[in-house]
Amino acid sequence: MKAFLLPTLIAASLAAAPAASQEAARAWSLDTGGDFSAFLDCMEAQQRTIISAHRGGPTPGLPENSIEAMDALLHAAPAIMEVDVAQSRDGVLFLLHDDRLDRTTSGTGVAAEREWADLAELRLRDAAGWTTPYRIPTLEAALAWAKGRTALQIDFKRSTSYEDTIALIRAQDMADSVILIAYSLDAARRLHALAPDMLISLSMDDASALSEAAEAGIPTESIVAFTGTRLPRPDVYASLDEADVEVIFGTLGRGNSIDNRIADFGMDERYAELGEAGVDIIATDRPRAAAAALQEAGRLADETTCGVARR
């Protein structure tokens, strides 16, 4: 039996389950309407919280940073997708989180040192270590898949050229459906200079960081504030809301993450409480559970909300 047969069967069973009803067979889509900032404003005005699926929302048999995992998630819930973008030695942009290939693929070694032709032959592994039939997707393929379906949060790996990534986003006409992740003010300044029409996720401990961003030449309307992964701060969310800046909070992570604590104690309602406290986008490793909790609380987008649809 081939190594990837079991995850293939698991993935097939996951795909077959929603097919039991016509409703579940339809996939969600999020149309930003050509203005991502206005879309986020609309969602906030409707008191809806957006799920951002960390690494594309992997599940058993469907590996992280794969189009297959993202597509399966959109059949379960409306969500945007956070993906990691790396670059091969010959310049091809592709989705992969780790610097090395060993954990998530059938290959070994440093990904950025390999030609794309070699990387394209590898198979992706799921979280349990099973080798799946799925291959590493290029960023071009991911953008083409996402167009008209959802938005992507772009996490740049160390090997990745900002210029090449932004050029590809423009070539795919996806500038109004991405959030570029910056981990420093210098990175945000550089990204804004290259892509003034794209939103930037910038880490912010409090609203005073907006002044620093403005001094760096980054206008408020270009910023989505990432407010950490450990401690919810409703006071900070309120200050950012007054400045018309949307808030991302991460429940994701290994070990003692909020996701893991919520799962361990059976407190999925905490996701809805974060939305009620002022979090506009929840970045999570548990997108299905978070979506179910938001839906229960009336905070998940439906087909009447801001360009969200099901088809």
Coordinates of N, CA, C and O in Angstrom, one line a residue, residues 44-141:
E44 N -17.5 44.8 10.0 CA -17.5 45.3 11.4 C -18.8 46.0 11.7 O -19.4 45.8 12.7
A45 N -19.4 46.7 10.7 CA -20.6 47.4 10.9 C -21.8 46.4 11.1 O -22.7 46.6 11.8
Q46 N -21.6 45.2 10.5 CA -22.6 44.1 10.6 C -22.4 43.3 11.8 O -23.1 42.3 12.0
Q47 N -21.3 43.6 12.6 CA -21.0 42.9 13.8 C -20.6 41.4 13.5 O -21.0 40.5 14.2
R48 N -19.9 41.3 12.4 CA -19.5 39.9 12.1 C -17.9 39.8 12.2 O -17.2 40.8 11.9
T49 N -17.5 38.7 12.7 CA -16.1 38.4 12.9 C -15.6 37.5 11.8 O -16.2 36.5 11.5
I50 N -14.4 37.8 11.3 CA -13.8 37.0 10.2 C -12.8 36.0 10.7 O -12.0 36.3 11.6
I51 N -12.9 34.8 10.2 CA -11.9 33.7 10.5 C -10.7 33.8 9.5 O -10.9 33.9 8.3
S52 N -9.5 33.8 10.0 CA -8.3 33.7 9.2 C -7.7 32.4 9.5 O -7.2 32.1 10.7
A53 N -7.7 31.4 8.6 CA -7.2 30.1 8.8 C -5.7 30.0 8.7 O -5.1 30.2 7.6
H54 N -5.0 29.8 9.8 CA -3.6 29.7 9.9 C -3.0 28.6 9.0 O -3.5 27.5 9.1
R55 N -2.1 28.9 8.1 CA -1.5 28.0 7.2 C -2.6 27.3 6.3 O -2.4 26.1 5.9
G56 N -3.7 28.0 6.1 CA -4.7 27.5 5.2 C -5.7 26.5 5.8 O -6.5 25.9 5.0
G57 N -5.7 26.3 7.1 CA -6.7 25.4 7.7 C -6.5 24.0 7.5 O -7.4 23.3 7.0
P58 N -5.3 23.4 7.7 CA -5.1 22.0 7.5 C -6.0 21.1 8.4 O -6.3 21.5 9.5
T59 N -6.3 19.9 7.9 CA -7.0 18.9 8.6 C -6.4 17.5 8.3 O -5.6 17.4 7.4
P60 N -6.7 16.4 9.0 CA -6.1 15.1 8.7 C -6.3 14.8 7.2 O -7.4 14.8 6.6
G61 N -5.1 14.5 6.6 CA -5.1 14.1 5.2 C -5.0 15.3 4.3 O -4.7 15.1 3.1
L62 N -5.2 16.5 4.8 CA -5.1 17.7 4.0 C -4.1 18.6 4.6 O -4.3 19.3 5.6
P63 N -2.9 18.7 4.0 CA -1.8 19.4 4.6 C -1.8 20.9 4.6 O -2.5 21.5 3.9
E64 N -1.1 21.5 5.5 CA -1.0 22.9 5.6 C -0.4 23.5 4.4 O 0.3 22.9 3.6
N65 N -0.8 24.8 4.1 CA -0.4 25.5 2.9 C -0.7 24.7 1.6 O 0.1 24.8 0.7
S66 N -1.8 24.0 1.6 CA -2.2 23.4 0.4 C -3.5 23.9 -0.1 O -4.4 24.3 0.7
I67 N -3.7 24.0 -1.4 CA -5.0 24.4 -2.0 C -6.1 23.5 -1.6 O -7.2 23.9 -1.3
E68 N -5.8 22.2 -1.5 CA -6.8 21.2 -1.1 C -7.4 21.5 0.3 O -8.6 21.4 0.5
A69 N -6.5 21.9 1.2 CA -7.0 22.2 2.6 C -7.9 23.4 2.6 O -8.9 23.5 3.2
M70 N -7.4 24.5 1.8 CA -8.2 25.7 1.8 C -9.5 25.5 1.1 O -10.5 26.1 1.6
D71 N -9.5 24.7 0.1 CA -10.8 24.5 -0.6 C -11.8 23.7 0.3 O -13.0 24.1 0.3
A72 N -11.3 22.8 1.0 CA -12.2 22.0 1.9 C -12.7 22.9 3.0 O -13.9 22.8 3.4
L73 N -11.9 23.8 3.5 CA -12.4 24.7 4.6 C -13.5 25.6 4.0 O -14.5 25.9 4.7
L74 N -13.4 26.1 2.8 CA -14.4 27.0 2.3 C -15.7 26.3 2.0 O -16.8 26.9 1.9
H75 N -15.7 25.0 2.0 CA -16.9 24.2 1.9 C -17.6 24.1 3.3 O -18.7 23.8 3.4
A76 N -16.8 24.4 4.4 CA -17.3 24.3 5.7 C -17.7 25.7 6.3 O -18.7 25.8 7.0
A77 N -16.9 26.7 5.9 CA -17.2 28.0 6.6 C -16.6 29.2 5.8 O -15.5 28.9 5.1
P78 N -17.1 30.4 5.8 CA -16.5 31.5 5.2 C -15.2 31.9 5.9 O -15.2 32.0 7.2
A79 N -14.1 32.1 5.2 CA -12.8 32.4 5.9 C -11.9 33.0 4.9 O -12.0 32.8 3.7
I80 N -10.9 33.7 5.4 CA -9.8 34.1 4.7 C -8.6 33.2 5.0 O -8.7 32.5 6.1
M81 N -7.6 33.1 4.2 CA -6.5 32.1 4.4 C -5.2 32.8 4.6 O -4.8 33.6 3.8
E82 N -4.5 32.4 5.7 CA -3.1 32.9 5.9 C -2.2 31.8 5.3 O -2.4 30.6 5.6
V83 N -1.3 32.2 4.4 CA -0.4 31.3 3.8 C 1.1 31.8 3.9 O 1.3 33.0 4.1
D84 N 2.0 30.9 3.8 CA 3.4 31.2 3.9 C 4.0 31.1 2.5 O 3.9 30.1 1.8
V85 N 4.8 32.2 2.1 CA 5.3 32.3 0.8 C 6.8 32.2 0.8 O 7.5 33.0 1.4
A86 N 7.4 31.2 0.2 CA 8.8 31.0 0.1 C 9.2 31.1 -1.4 O 8.3 31.3 -2.3
Q87 N 10.5 31.0 -1.7 CA 11.0 31.2 -3.0 C 12.1 30.3 -3.3 O 13.1 30.1 -2.5
S88 N 12.0 29.6 -4.5 CA 13.1 28.6 -4.8 C 14.3 29.3 -5.3 O 14.4 30.5 -5.6
R89 N 15.4 28.5 -5.5 CA 16.6 29.1 -6.0 C 16.5 29.8 -7.3 O 17.2 30.8 -7.6
D90 N 15.6 29.2 -8.2 CA 15.4 29.8 -9.5 C 14.3 30.8 -9.6 O 13.8 31.2 -10.6
G91 N 13.8 31.3 -8.4 CA 12.9 32.4 -8.3 C 11.4 32.1 -8.3 O 10.6 33.1 -8.3
V92 N 11.0 30.8 -8.3 CA 9.6 30.5 -8.2 C 9.0 30.7 -6.8 O 9.6 30.2 -5.8
L93 N 7.9 31.4 -6.7 CA 7.3 31.6 -5.4 C 6.3 30.4 -5.1 O 5.5 30.1 -6.0
F94 N 6.3 29.9 -3.9 CA 5.5 28.7 -3.6 C 5.1 28.8 -2.1 O 5.7 29.6 -1.3
L95 N 4.2 27.9 -1.7 CA 3.7 28.0 -0.3 C 4.4 26.9 0.5 O 4.4 25.7 0.2
L96 N 5.1 27.3 1.6 CA 5.7 26.4 2.5 C 6.1 27.2 3.7 O 6.6 28.4 3.6
H97 N 5.9 26.7 4.9 CA 6.1 27.4 6.1 C 7.6 27.3 6.6 O 8.2 28.3 6.9
D98 N 8.1 26.1 6.7 CA 9.4 25.9 7.3 C 10.5 26.2 6.3 O 10.4 26.1 5.1
D99 N 11.7 26.6 6.8 CA 12.9 26.8 5.9 C 13.3 25.5 5.3 O 13.7 25.4 4.1
R100 N 13.1 24.4 6.1 CA 13.5 23.1 5.6 C 12.3 22.3 5.1 O 11.1 22.6 5.5
L101 N 12.5 21.3 4.3 CA 11.4 20.6 3.7 C 11.0 19.4 4.5 O 9.9 18.8 4.3
D102 N 11.8 19.0 5.5 CA 11.6 17.7 6.2 C 10.3 17.5 6.9 O 9.7 16.4 6.7
R103 N 9.7 18.5 7.6 CA 8.5 18.3 8.3 C 7.3 18.1 7.5 O 6.4 17.3 7.7
T104 N 7.2 19.0 6.4 CA 5.9 19.1 5.7 C 5.9 18.5 4.3 O 4.9 18.5 3.6
T105 N 7.1 17.9 3.9 CA 7.1 17.3 2.5 C 7.9 16.0 2.6 O 8.5 15.6 3.6
S106 N 7.9 15.3 1.5 CA 8.7 14.1 1.3 C 10.1 14.3 1.1 O 10.9 13.4 0.9
G107 N 10.5 15.6 1.0 CA 11.9 15.9 0.7 C 12.7 16.3 2.0 O 12.2 16.2 3.1
T108 N 14.0 16.6 1.8 CA 14.8 17.0 2.9 C 15.7 18.2 2.5 O 15.8 18.5 1.3
G109 N 16.2 18.9 3.4 CA 17.1 20.0 3.1 C 16.4 21.4 3.1 O 15.2 21.5 3.4
V110 N 17.1 22.4 2.7 CA 16.7 23.8 2.7 C 15.9 24.0 1.4 O 16.4 23.9 0.3
A111 N 14.6 24.5 1.6 CA 13.8 24.6 0.4 C 14.3 25.7 -0.5 O 14.3 25.5 -1.8
A112 N 14.9 26.8 0.0 CA 15.3 27.9 -0.9 C 16.6 27.5 -1.7 O 16.9 28.2 -2.6
E113 N 17.2 26.4 -1.3 CA 18.4 26.0 -2.1 C 18.1 25.1 -3.2 O 19.0 24.7 -3.9
R114 N 16.8 24.8 -3.4 CA 16.4 23.8 -4.4 C 15.7 24.5 -5.6 O 15.1 25.6 -5.5
E115 N 15.9 24.0 -6.8 CA 15.2 24.4 -8.0 C 13.7 24.0 -7.9 O 13.4 23.0 -7.3
W116 N 12.9 24.8 -8.6 CA 11.5 24.5 -8.5 C 11.1 23.2 -9.1 O 10.3 22.4 -8.6
A117 N 11.8 22.8 -10.2 CA 11.6 21.5 -10.8 C 11.7 20.4 -9.8 O 11.0 19.4 -9.9
D118 N 12.7 20.5 -8.9 CA 12.8 19.5 -7.8 C 11.7 19.5 -6.8 O 11.2 18.5 -6.4
L119 N 11.4 20.8 -6.4 CA 10.4 21.0 -5.4 C 9.0 20.5 -5.9 O 8.2 19.9 -5.1
A120 N 8.8 20.7 -7.1 CA 7.5 20.3 -7.7 C 7.2 18.8 -7.7 O 6.1 18.4 -7.8
E121 N 8.2 18.0 -7.6 CA 8.1 16.5 -7.5 C 7.8 16.0 -6.1 O 7.4 14.8 -6.0
L122 N 7.9 16.8 -5.1 CA 7.7 16.4 -3.7 C 6.2 16.3 -3.4 O 5.4 16.9 -4.0
R123 N 5.9 15.5 -2.4 CA 4.6 15.3 -1.9 C 4.5 16.0 -0.5 O 5.5 16.0 0.3
L124 N 3.3 16.6 -0.2 CA 3.1 17.2 1.1 C 2.8 16.2 2.1 O 2.1 15.2 1.8
R125 N 3.2 16.4 3.4 CA 2.8 15.6 4.5 C 1.8 16.4 5.3 O 1.9 17.6 5.5
D126 N 0.9 15.6 6.0 CA -0.1 16.3 6.8 C 0.5 16.3 8.3 O 1.6 16.0 8.5
A127 N -0.3 16.9 9.2 CA 0.2 17.1 10.5 C 0.6 15.8 11.3 O 1.5 15.9 12.2
A128 N 0.1 14.7 10.9 CA 0.4 13.4 11.5 C 1.6 12.8 10.9 O 2.1 11.8 11.3
G129 N 2.2 13.4 9.8 CA 3.3 12.9 9.2 C 3.1 12.0 8.0 O 4.0 11.5 7.3
W130 N 1.8 11.8 7.7 CA 1.4 11.0 6.5 C 1.7 11.7 5.2 O 1.4 12.9 5.0
T131 N 2.3 11.0 4.3 CA 2.6 11.5 3.0 C 1.3 11.5 2.1 O 0.7 10.4 2.0
T132 N 0.9 12.6 1.6 CA -0.4 12.7 0.9 C -0.1 12.8 -0.6 O 1.1 12.9 -1.0
P133 N -1.1 12.7 -1.4 CA -0.9 12.8 -2.9 C -0.7 14.2 -3.4 O -0.5 14.4 -4.6
Y134 N -0.7 15.2 -2.5 CA -0.8 16.6 -2.9 C 0.7 17.2 -3.0 O 1.5 16.8 -2.2
R135 N 0.8 18.1 -3.9 CA 2.1 18.7 -4.1 C 2.2 20.1 -3.6 O 1.2 20.7 -3.4
I136 N 3.4 20.6 -3.5 CA 3.6 22.0 -3.1 C 3.0 23.0 -4.1 O 3.3 22.9 -5.3
P137 N 2.0 23.8 -3.7 CA 1.5 24.8 -4.7 C 2.3 26.0 -4.9 O 3.0 26.5 -4.0
T138 N 2.4 26.5 -6.1 CA 3.0 27.8 -6.4 C 2.1 28.9 -5.8 O 0.8 28.7 -5.7
L139 N 2.6 30.0 -5.6 CA 1.8 31.2 -5.2 C 0.9 31.6 -6.3 O -0.3 31.9 -6.1
E140 N 1.4 31.4 -7.6 CA 0.5 31.8 -8.7 C -0.7 30.9 -8.7 O -1.9 31.4 -8.9
A141 N -0.6 29.6 -8.4 CA -1.8 28.7 -8.4 C -2.7 29.1 -7.2 O -3.9 29.0 -7.4

